[in-house]
Amino acid sequence: MVLETLITPWKAEKSPWEMFFYGFLYTSIAIFISLWIFRDYAGLVSVFITVMACIPLLYGTFKMEEEKISYFESESSLLKEHGKALSFFAFLFIGMTLAFATWYVVMPVEVSESVFSVQSKTILAINGSAAGGVELFYKIFFNNIKVLTFCLLFSFLFGAGSIFILTWNASVIAVAMGSLIKTFVFQSTAGPFMSHLGGYAGAIMRYFLHGVPEVMAYFVAALAGGIISTAIIKKDMGTKKFQKIAFDTSNLILLSVAILFLAGIIEAYITPYFY
C-alpha cells in the first residue's frame, strides 16, 4: 500500500516526467524481491510485482478519464485531455524499460541469463522469424494488432489488466537493449563510462525509435477499454453519456491503430537504415 500512495493520476498528469522515476523504482523493487524470494522465476515474477504496483494508478486513471467525458463537449478537447494521461504512461513505460535494461547490464552474465531467460527466448523467436521489406512490415503490423487487441480486451474485462502485457513488453525490449549494450561495451575501446554511455545511446535509438510509438498505441487502446469498462461498472449503458463515451473510445481505438501503423513503418523501413 505504501507504493500505491506515492503517486495519484492527478499528480501524474501535472508532472508526467516524474513517472519515469516511479517506473524505475517499481521495477527495481520488483526485481530485488523476485531475486530474493523467487530466484528461479525472477524474470516473470518481477513483471507480476511491477504490475501489482501499477494497477491502482491505472485503475484511478481510467476512472478519471471516464469522468472527464462529462465535462468536455468537443472531441478534440477530450482527446487533448486524454493526452495528459498518455504522456505519463509513456514516461512510466520508459522508466520500467530502462530499469529492466540497467539491471540486466549490471548483473553478472550467468545471473542475467538465468533471470531473464524467458524474455531471451521470446527475442530469439522474434528474430528467428524476421524477414524484410513489405513482408516484414505486414508481419510486424499484424502481430502488433494482436497485442493491441489483447490490451483492449484485458482493459475491458479486467480493468487495469492490460498493464501486464505492457510491462512484459517493457521487459522484453529491455533485455534486447541490455544485450546490445553489453555487446557494445565488450567491443568498445573507450573507458567504462563512455562505452556504457555509447551503448545506452545506441540501444535507446534502436528500440525507442519505434518502441515508444508502438507502446503508446497499446496504451491508447488500453485507455479505451478501461473507459468502457468503468462506464459499464457505473451503469452508464443506455444513457446519453454512454453514447458520448462510445464515440470517444471509438476515436481512441482508431487513433491507436493509426499510431501502430506508423510504428510499423518506422520499424520495418527506417530503423534498419541505422543498424
mmCIF file of C-alpha atoms in Angstrom:
data_model
loop_
_atom_site.group_PDB
_atom_site.id
_atom_site.type_symbol
_atom_site.label_atom_id
_atom_site.label_comp_id
_atom_site.label_asym_id
_atom_site.label_seq_id
_atom_site.Cartn_x
_atom_site.Cartn_y
_atom_site.Cartn_z
ATOM 1 C CA MET A 1 0.000 0.000 0.000
ATOM 2 C CA VAL A 2 2.951 2.365 0.544
ATOM 3 C CA LEU A 3 3.927 2.346 -3.133
ATOM 4 C CA GLU A 4 0.304 2.955 -4.134
ATOM 5 C CA THR A 5 0.196 6.198 -2.145
ATOM 6 C CA LEU A 6 3.316 7.685 -3.752
ATOM 7 C CA ILE A 7 1.532 8.911 -6.883
ATOM 8 C CA THR A 8 -2.045 9.619 -7.994
ATOM 9 C CA PRO A 9 -3.440 10.135 -11.516
ATOM 10 C CA TRP A 10 -3.986 13.842 -10.792
ATOM 11 C CA LYS A 11 -0.398 14.335 -9.636
ATOM 12 C CA ALA A 12 0.928 12.250 -12.534
ATOM 13 C CA GLU A 13 -0.875 14.456 -15.069
ATOM 14 C CA LYS A 14 0.664 17.592 -13.561
ATOM 15 C CA SER A 15 4.215 16.176 -13.594
ATOM 16 C CA PRO A 16 4.288 13.340 -16.157
ATOM 17 C CA TRP A 17 8.102 13.202 -16.223
ATOM 18 C CA GLU A 18 8.094 12.059 -12.575
ATOM 19 C CA MET A 19 6.527 8.795 -13.720
ATOM 20 C CA PHE A 20 9.895 7.846 -15.214
ATOM 21 C CA PHE A 21 11.339 7.623 -11.701
ATOM 22 C CA TYR A 22 8.299 5.790 -10.326
ATOM 23 C CA GLY A 23 8.522 3.272 -13.171
ATOM 24 C CA PHE A 24 12.224 2.784 -12.462
ATOM 25 C CA LEU A 25 11.566 2.466 -8.708
ATOM 26 C CA TYR A 26 8.666 -0.004 -9.024
ATOM 27 C CA THR A 27 10.643 -2.220 -11.384
ATOM 28 C CA SER A 28 13.837 -2.144 -9.309
ATOM 29 C CA ILE A 29 11.959 -3.125 -6.140
ATOM 30 C CA ALA A 30 10.169 -5.884 -8.065
ATOM 31 C CA ILE A 31 13.469 -7.292 -9.360
ATOM 32 C CA PHE A 32 15.044 -7.309 -5.882
ATOM 33 C CA ILE A 33 12.024 -9.041 -4.325
ATOM 34 C CA SER A 34 11.825 -11.631 -7.097
ATOM 35 C CA LEU A 35 15.566 -12.390 -6.849
ATOM 36 C CA TRP A 36 15.320 -12.681 -3.080
ATOM 37 C CA ILE A 37 12.244 -14.922 -2.877
ATOM 38 C CA PHE A 38 11.586 -16.395 -6.341
ATOM 39 C CA ARG A 39 15.066 -16.545 -7.866
ATOM 40 C CA ASP A 40 14.313 -19.363 -10.329
ATOM 41 C CA TYR A 41 11.310 -17.464 -11.729
ATOM 42 C CA ALA A 42 12.552 -13.917 -11.202
ATOM 43 C CA GLY A 43 12.038 -12.848 -14.826
ATOM 44 C CA LEU A 44 8.288 -13.458 -14.698
ATOM 45 C CA VAL A 45 7.717 -12.676 -11.018
ATOM 46 C CA SER A 46 9.382 -9.257 -11.359
ATOM 47 C CA VAL A 47 6.890 -8.446 -14.133
ATOM 48 C CA PHE A 48 3.956 -9.503 -11.935
ATOM 49 C CA ILE A 49 5.166 -7.459 -8.943
ATOM 50 C CA THR A 50 5.688 -4.388 -11.136
ATOM 51 C CA VAL A 51 2.156 -4.856 -12.465
ATOM 52 C CA MET A 52 0.750 -5.066 -8.927
ATOM 53 C CA ALA A 53 2.392 -1.737 -8.064
ATOM 54 C CA CYS A 54 0.937 -0.050 -11.168
ATOM 55 C CA ILE A 55 -2.650 -1.358 -11.040
ATOM 56 C CA PRO A 56 -4.041 1.265 -8.580
ATOM 57 C CA LEU A 57 -2.624 4.083 -10.717
ATOM 58 C CA LEU A 58 -4.095 2.694 -13.924
ATOM 59 C CA TYR A 59 -7.488 1.985 -12.404
ATOM 60 C CA GLY A 60 -7.619 5.521 -10.990
ATOM 61 C CA THR A 61 -6.631 6.913 -14.378
ATOM 62 C CA PHE A 62 -9.352 5.006 -16.233
ATOM 63 C CA LYS A 63 -11.916 6.266 -13.736
ATOM 64 C CA MET A 64 -10.664 9.846 -14.039
ATOM 65 C CA GLU A 65 -10.649 9.783 -17.853
ATOM 66 C CA GLU A 66 -14.192 8.384 -17.914
ATOM 67 C CA GLU A 67 -15.369 11.231 -15.678
ATOM 68 C CA LYS A 68 -13.737 13.834 -17.953
ATOM 69 C CA ILE A 69 -16.160 12.908 -20.742
ATOM 70 C CA SER A 70 -18.958 14.679 -18.834
ATOM 71 C CA TYR A 71 -17.015 17.950 -18.666
ATOM 72 C CA PHE A 72 -15.758 18.377 -22.232
ATOM 73 C CA GLU A 73 -18.100 18.944 -25.160
ATOM 74 C CA SER A 74 -15.742 18.809 -28.149
ATOM 75 C CA GLU A 75 -13.938 15.595 -29.024
ATOM 76 C CA SER A 76 -10.715 17.488 -29.795
ATOM 77 C CA SER A 77 -10.627 18.911 -26.247
ATOM 78 C CA LEU A 78 -11.334 15.474 -24.825
ATOM 79 C CA LEU A 79 -8.537 13.849 -26.831
ATOM 80 C CA LYS A 80 -6.195 16.592 -25.625
ATOM 81 C CA GLU A 81 -7.149 15.742 -22.037
ATOM 82 C CA HIS A 82 -6.549 12.037 -22.686
ATOM 83 C CA GLY A 83 -3.134 13.054 -23.989
ATOM 84 C CA LYS A 84 -2.128 14.105 -20.475
ATOM 85 C CA ALA A 85 -2.690 10.569 -19.220
ATOM 86 C CA LEU A 86 -0.905 9.072 -22.210
ATOM 87 C CA SER A 87 2.139 11.275 -21.607
ATOM 88 C CA PHE A 88 2.677 9.965 -18.085
ATOM 89 C CA PHE A 89 2.024 6.400 -19.290
ATOM 90 C CA ALA A 90 4.889 6.916 -21.760
ATOM 91 C CA PHE A 91 7.266 8.055 -19.007
ATOM 92 C CA LEU A 92 6.155 5.148 -16.814
ATOM 93 C CA PHE A 93 6.946 2.687 -19.613
ATOM 94 C CA ILE A 94 10.345 4.265 -20.346
ATOM 95 C CA GLY A 95 11.223 4.110 -16.644
ATOM 96 C CA MET A 96 10.277 0.433 -16.416
ATOM 97 C CA THR A 97 12.183 -0.427 -19.590
ATOM 98 C CA LEU A 98 15.391 1.331 -18.557
ATOM 99 C CA ALA A 99 15.193 -0.259 -15.097
ATOM 100 C CA PHE A 100 14.935 -3.767 -16.559
ATOM 101 C CA ALA A 101 17.752 -2.932 -19.020
ATOM 102 C CA THR A 102 20.017 -1.444 -16.338
ATOM 103 C CA TRP A 103 19.706 -4.427 -14.015
ATOM 104 C CA TYR A 104 20.249 -6.778 -16.950
ATOM 105 C CA VAL A 105 23.511 -4.942 -17.724
ATOM 106 C CA VAL A 106 24.858 -4.702 -14.155
ATOM 107 C CA MET A 107 24.067 -8.294 -13.192
ATOM 108 C CA PRO A 108 26.745 -10.943 -13.795
ATOM 109 C CA VAL A 109 26.207 -12.680 -17.137
ATOM 110 C CA GLU A 110 25.173 -16.016 -15.619
ATOM 111 C CA VAL A 111 22.634 -14.294 -13.335
ATOM 112 C CA SER A 112 21.087 -12.086 -16.034
ATOM 113 C CA GLU A 113 20.803 -15.007 -18.467
ATOM 114 C CA SER A 114 19.076 -17.087 -15.797
ATOM 115 C CA VAL A 115 16.740 -14.354 -14.534
ATOM 116 C CA PHE A 116 15.664 -13.143 -17.976
ATOM 117 C CA SER A 117 15.738 -16.487 -19.794
ATOM 118 C CA VAL A 118 12.038 -16.301 -20.759
ATOM 119 C CA GLN A 119 12.477 -12.852 -22.291
ATOM 120 C CA SER A 120 15.601 -14.029 -24.152
ATOM 121 C CA LYS A 121 13.689 -16.960 -25.662
ATOM 122 C CA THR A 122 10.958 -14.573 -26.811
ATOM 123 C CA ILE A 123 13.540 -12.352 -28.528
ATOM 124 C CA LEU A 124 15.131 -15.344 -30.279
ATOM 125 C CA ALA A 125 11.710 -16.434 -31.554
ATOM 126 C CA ILE A 126 11.001 -12.940 -32.917
ATOM 127 C CA ASN A 127 14.420 -12.514 -34.549
ATOM 128 C CA GLY A 128 14.347 -16.021 -35.959
ATOM 129 C CA SER A 129 11.249 -15.252 -37.989
ATOM 130 C CA ALA A 130 12.334 -11.820 -39.211
ATOM 131 C CA ALA A 131 12.037 -11.128 -42.931
ATOM 132 C CA GLY A 132 12.389 -7.822 -44.768
ATOM 133 C CA GLY A 133 10.574 -5.088 -46.680
ATOM 134 C CA VAL A 134 6.811 -5.314 -47.137
ATOM 135 C CA GLU A 135 6.714 -8.829 -45.689
ATOM 136 C CA LEU A 136 8.423 -7.591 -42.523
ATOM 137 C CA PHE A 137 6.034 -4.638 -42.260
ATOM 138 C CA TYR A 138 2.926 -6.820 -42.546
ATOM 139 C CA LYS A 139 4.340 -9.301 -40.040
ATOM 140 C CA ILE A 140 5.144 -6.543 -37.544
ATOM 141 C CA PHE A 141 1.857 -4.690 -38.035
ATOM 142 C CA PHE A 142 -0.479 -7.679 -37.749
ATOM 143 C CA ASN A 143 1.456 -9.111 -34.807
ATOM 144 C CA ASN A 144 1.180 -5.737 -33.070
ATOM 145 C CA ILE A 145 -2.544 -5.585 -33.893
ATOM 146 C CA LYS A 146 -2.952 -8.841 -31.950
ATOM 147 C CA VAL A 147 -1.150 -7.325 -28.963
ATOM 148 C CA LEU A 148 -3.288 -4.183 -29.236
ATOM 149 C CA THR A 149 -6.454 -6.311 -29.282
ATOM 150 C CA PHE A 150 -5.326 -8.114 -26.132
ATOM 151 C CA CYS A 151 -4.629 -4.756 -24.441
ATOM 152 C CA LEU A 152 -8.122 -3.560 -25.345
ATOM 153 C CA LEU A 153 -9.780 -6.773 -24.145
ATOM 154 C CA PHE A 154 -7.714 -7.048 -20.956
ATOM 155 C CA SER A 155 -8.584 -3.456 -20.052
ATOM 156 C CA PHE A 156 -12.256 -4.030 -20.801
ATOM 157 C CA LEU A 157 -12.530 -7.360 -18.966
ATOM 158 C CA PHE A 158 -10.071 -6.876 -16.103
ATOM 159 C CA GLY A 159 -9.883 -3.100 -15.721
ATOM 160 C CA ALA A 160 -6.142 -2.453 -15.473
ATOM 161 C CA GLY A 161 -5.237 -5.947 -16.726
ATOM 162 C CA SER A 162 -3.556 -4.583 -19.853
ATOM 163 C CA ILE A 163 -0.628 -3.340 -17.748
ATOM 164 C CA PHE A 164 0.658 -6.929 -17.614
ATOM 165 C CA ILE A 165 1.078 -7.033 -21.416
ATOM 166 C CA LEU A 166 2.722 -3.608 -21.424
ATOM 167 C CA THR A 167 5.113 -4.462 -18.573
ATOM 168 C CA TRP A 168 6.005 -7.743 -20.257
ATOM 169 C CA ASN A 169 6.793 -5.815 -23.461
ATOM 170 C CA ALA A 170 8.964 -3.450 -21.423
ATOM 171 C CA SER A 171 10.954 -6.390 -20.034
ATOM 172 C CA VAL A 172 11.444 -7.960 -23.488
ATOM 173 C CA ILE A 173 12.577 -4.671 -25.052
ATOM 174 C CA ALA A 174 14.857 -4.121 -22.043
ATOM 175 C CA VAL A 175 16.593 -7.481 -22.471
ATOM 176 C CA ALA A 176 17.157 -6.731 -26.169
ATOM 177 C CA MET A 177 18.582 -3.338 -25.197
ATOM 178 C CA GLY A 178 20.714 -4.876 -22.458
ATOM 179 C CA SER A 179 22.199 -7.428 -24.849
ATOM 180 C CA LEU A 180 23.076 -4.650 -27.302
ATOM 181 C CA ILE A 181 24.655 -2.548 -24.540
ATOM 182 C CA LYS A 182 26.765 -5.471 -23.276
ATOM 183 C CA THR A 183 27.953 -6.228 -26.809
ATOM 184 C CA PHE A 184 28.857 -2.572 -27.411
ATOM 185 C CA VAL A 185 30.764 -2.329 -24.107
ATOM 186 C CA PHE A 186 32.648 -5.569 -24.848
ATOM 187 C CA GLN A 187 33.703 -4.357 -28.315
ATOM 188 C CA SER A 188 34.414 -0.742 -27.347
ATOM 189 C CA THR A 189 37.962 0.519 -26.797
ATOM 190 C CA ALA A 190 36.743 3.521 -24.781
ATOM 191 C CA GLY A 191 36.672 3.668 -20.997
ATOM 192 C CA PRO A 192 33.882 2.034 -18.950
ATOM 193 C CA PHE A 193 31.804 5.217 -18.615
ATOM 194 C CA MET A 194 31.962 6.252 -22.275
ATOM 195 C CA SER A 195 31.412 2.718 -23.538
ATOM 196 C CA HIS A 196 28.300 2.304 -21.373
ATOM 197 C CA LEU A 197 27.073 5.764 -22.391
ATOM 198 C CA GLY A 198 27.512 4.885 -26.062
ATOM 199 C CA GLY A 199 25.818 1.543 -25.540
ATOM 200 C CA TYR A 200 22.779 3.116 -23.881
ATOM 201 C CA ALA A 201 22.535 5.804 -26.571
ATOM 202 C CA GLY A 202 22.643 3.210 -29.354
ATOM 203 C CA ALA A 203 20.129 0.921 -27.652
ATOM 204 C CA ILE A 204 17.699 3.776 -26.988
ATOM 205 C CA MET A 205 17.888 4.943 -30.606
ATOM 206 C CA ARG A 206 17.405 1.444 -31.948
ATOM 207 C CA TYR A 207 14.494 0.310 -29.784
ATOM 208 C CA PHE A 208 12.769 3.501 -28.643
ATOM 209 C CA LEU A 209 12.502 4.927 -32.157
ATOM 210 C CA HIS A 210 9.680 2.518 -32.950
ATOM 211 C CA GLY A 211 9.088 1.084 -29.468
ATOM 212 C CA VAL A 212 7.704 4.247 -27.855
ATOM 213 C CA PRO A 213 5.000 4.944 -30.504
ATOM 214 C CA GLU A 214 4.182 1.229 -30.555
ATOM 215 C CA VAL A 215 3.621 1.122 -26.811
ATOM 216 C CA MET A 216 1.739 4.430 -26.913
ATOM 217 C CA ALA A 217 -0.698 2.759 -29.321
ATOM 218 C CA TYR A 218 -1.175 -0.033 -26.784
ATOM 219 C CA PHE A 219 -1.770 2.499 -24.022
ATOM 220 C CA VAL A 220 -4.364 4.333 -26.155
ATOM 221 C CA ALA A 221 -6.214 1.042 -26.720
ATOM 222 C CA ALA A 222 -5.918 0.167 -23.027
ATOM 223 C CA LEU A 223 -7.332 3.575 -22.128
ATOM 224 C CA ALA A 224 -10.296 2.999 -24.457
ATOM 225 C CA GLY A 225 -11.012 -0.404 -22.919
ATOM 226 C CA GLY A 226 -10.622 0.945 -19.395
ATOM 227 C CA ILE A 227 -13.024 3.837 -20.024
ATOM 228 C CA ILE A 228 -15.701 1.496 -21.420
ATOM 229 C CA SER A 229 -15.191 -0.909 -18.508
ATOM 230 C CA THR A 230 -15.560 1.906 -15.964
ATOM 231 C CA ALA A 231 -18.686 3.218 -17.698
ATOM 232 C CA ILE A 232 -20.323 -0.222 -17.578
ATOM 233 C CA ILE A 233 -19.440 -0.662 -13.896
ATOM 234 C CA LYS A 234 -21.034 2.737 -13.190
ATOM 235 C CA LYS A 235 -24.140 1.576 -15.104
ATOM 236 C CA ASP A 236 -23.920 4.306 -17.745
ATOM 237 C CA MET A 237 -25.097 1.986 -20.527
ATOM 238 C CA GLY A 238 -28.197 3.233 -22.338
ATOM 239 C CA THR A 239 -27.647 6.829 -21.251
ATOM 240 C CA LYS A 240 -26.760 9.841 -23.378
ATOM 241 C CA LYS A 241 -23.383 9.914 -21.657
ATOM 242 C CA PHE A 242 -22.633 6.375 -22.845
ATOM 243 C CA GLN A 243 -23.209 7.446 -26.459
ATOM 244 C CA LYS A 244 -20.525 10.073 -25.978
ATOM 245 C CA ILE A 245 -18.272 7.503 -24.293
ATOM 246 C CA ALA A 246 -18.744 5.100 -27.221
ATOM 247 C CA PHE A 247 -17.840 7.849 -29.707
ATOM 248 C CA ASP A 248 -14.782 8.872 -27.686
ATOM 249 C CA THR A 249 -13.478 5.326 -27.253
ATOM 250 C CA SER A 250 -14.061 4.573 -30.953
ATOM 251 C CA ASN A 251 -11.832 7.527 -31.813
ATOM 252 C CA LEU A 252 -9.217 6.281 -29.353
ATOM 253 C CA ILE A 253 -9.215 2.819 -30.947
ATOM 254 C CA LEU A 254 -8.854 4.296 -34.445
ATOM 255 C CA LEU A 255 -6.049 6.532 -33.167
ATOM 256 C CA SER A 256 -4.251 3.534 -31.636
ATOM 257 C CA VAL A 257 -4.375 1.634 -34.953
ATOM 258 C CA ALA A 258 -3.044 4.691 -36.821
ATOM 259 C CA ILE A 259 -0.146 5.078 -34.366
ATOM 260 C CA LEU A 260 0.591 1.355 -34.629
ATOM 261 C CA PHE A 261 0.676 1.625 -38.435
ATOM 262 C CA LEU A 262 3.208 4.461 -38.169
ATOM 263 C CA ALA A 263 5.301 2.479 -35.663
ATOM 264 C CA GLY A 264 5.316 -0.490 -38.061
ATOM 265 C CA ILE A 265 6.607 1.698 -40.900
ATOM 266 C CA ILE A 266 9.366 3.065 -38.658
ATOM 267 C CA GLU A 267 10.413 -0.422 -37.512
ATOM 268 C CA ALA A 268 10.326 -2.003 -40.980
ATOM 269 C CA TYR A 269 11.733 0.784 -43.154
ATOM 270 C CA ILE A 270 13.523 3.398 -41.032
ATOM 271 C CA THR A 271 15.202 1.600 -38.110
ATOM 272 C CA PRO A 272 17.103 -0.889 -40.381
ATOM 273 C CA TYR A 273 18.869 2.041 -42.104
ATOM 274 C CA PHE A 274 20.509 2.980 -38.815
ATOM 275 C CA TYR A 275 21.509 -0.586 -37.868
#
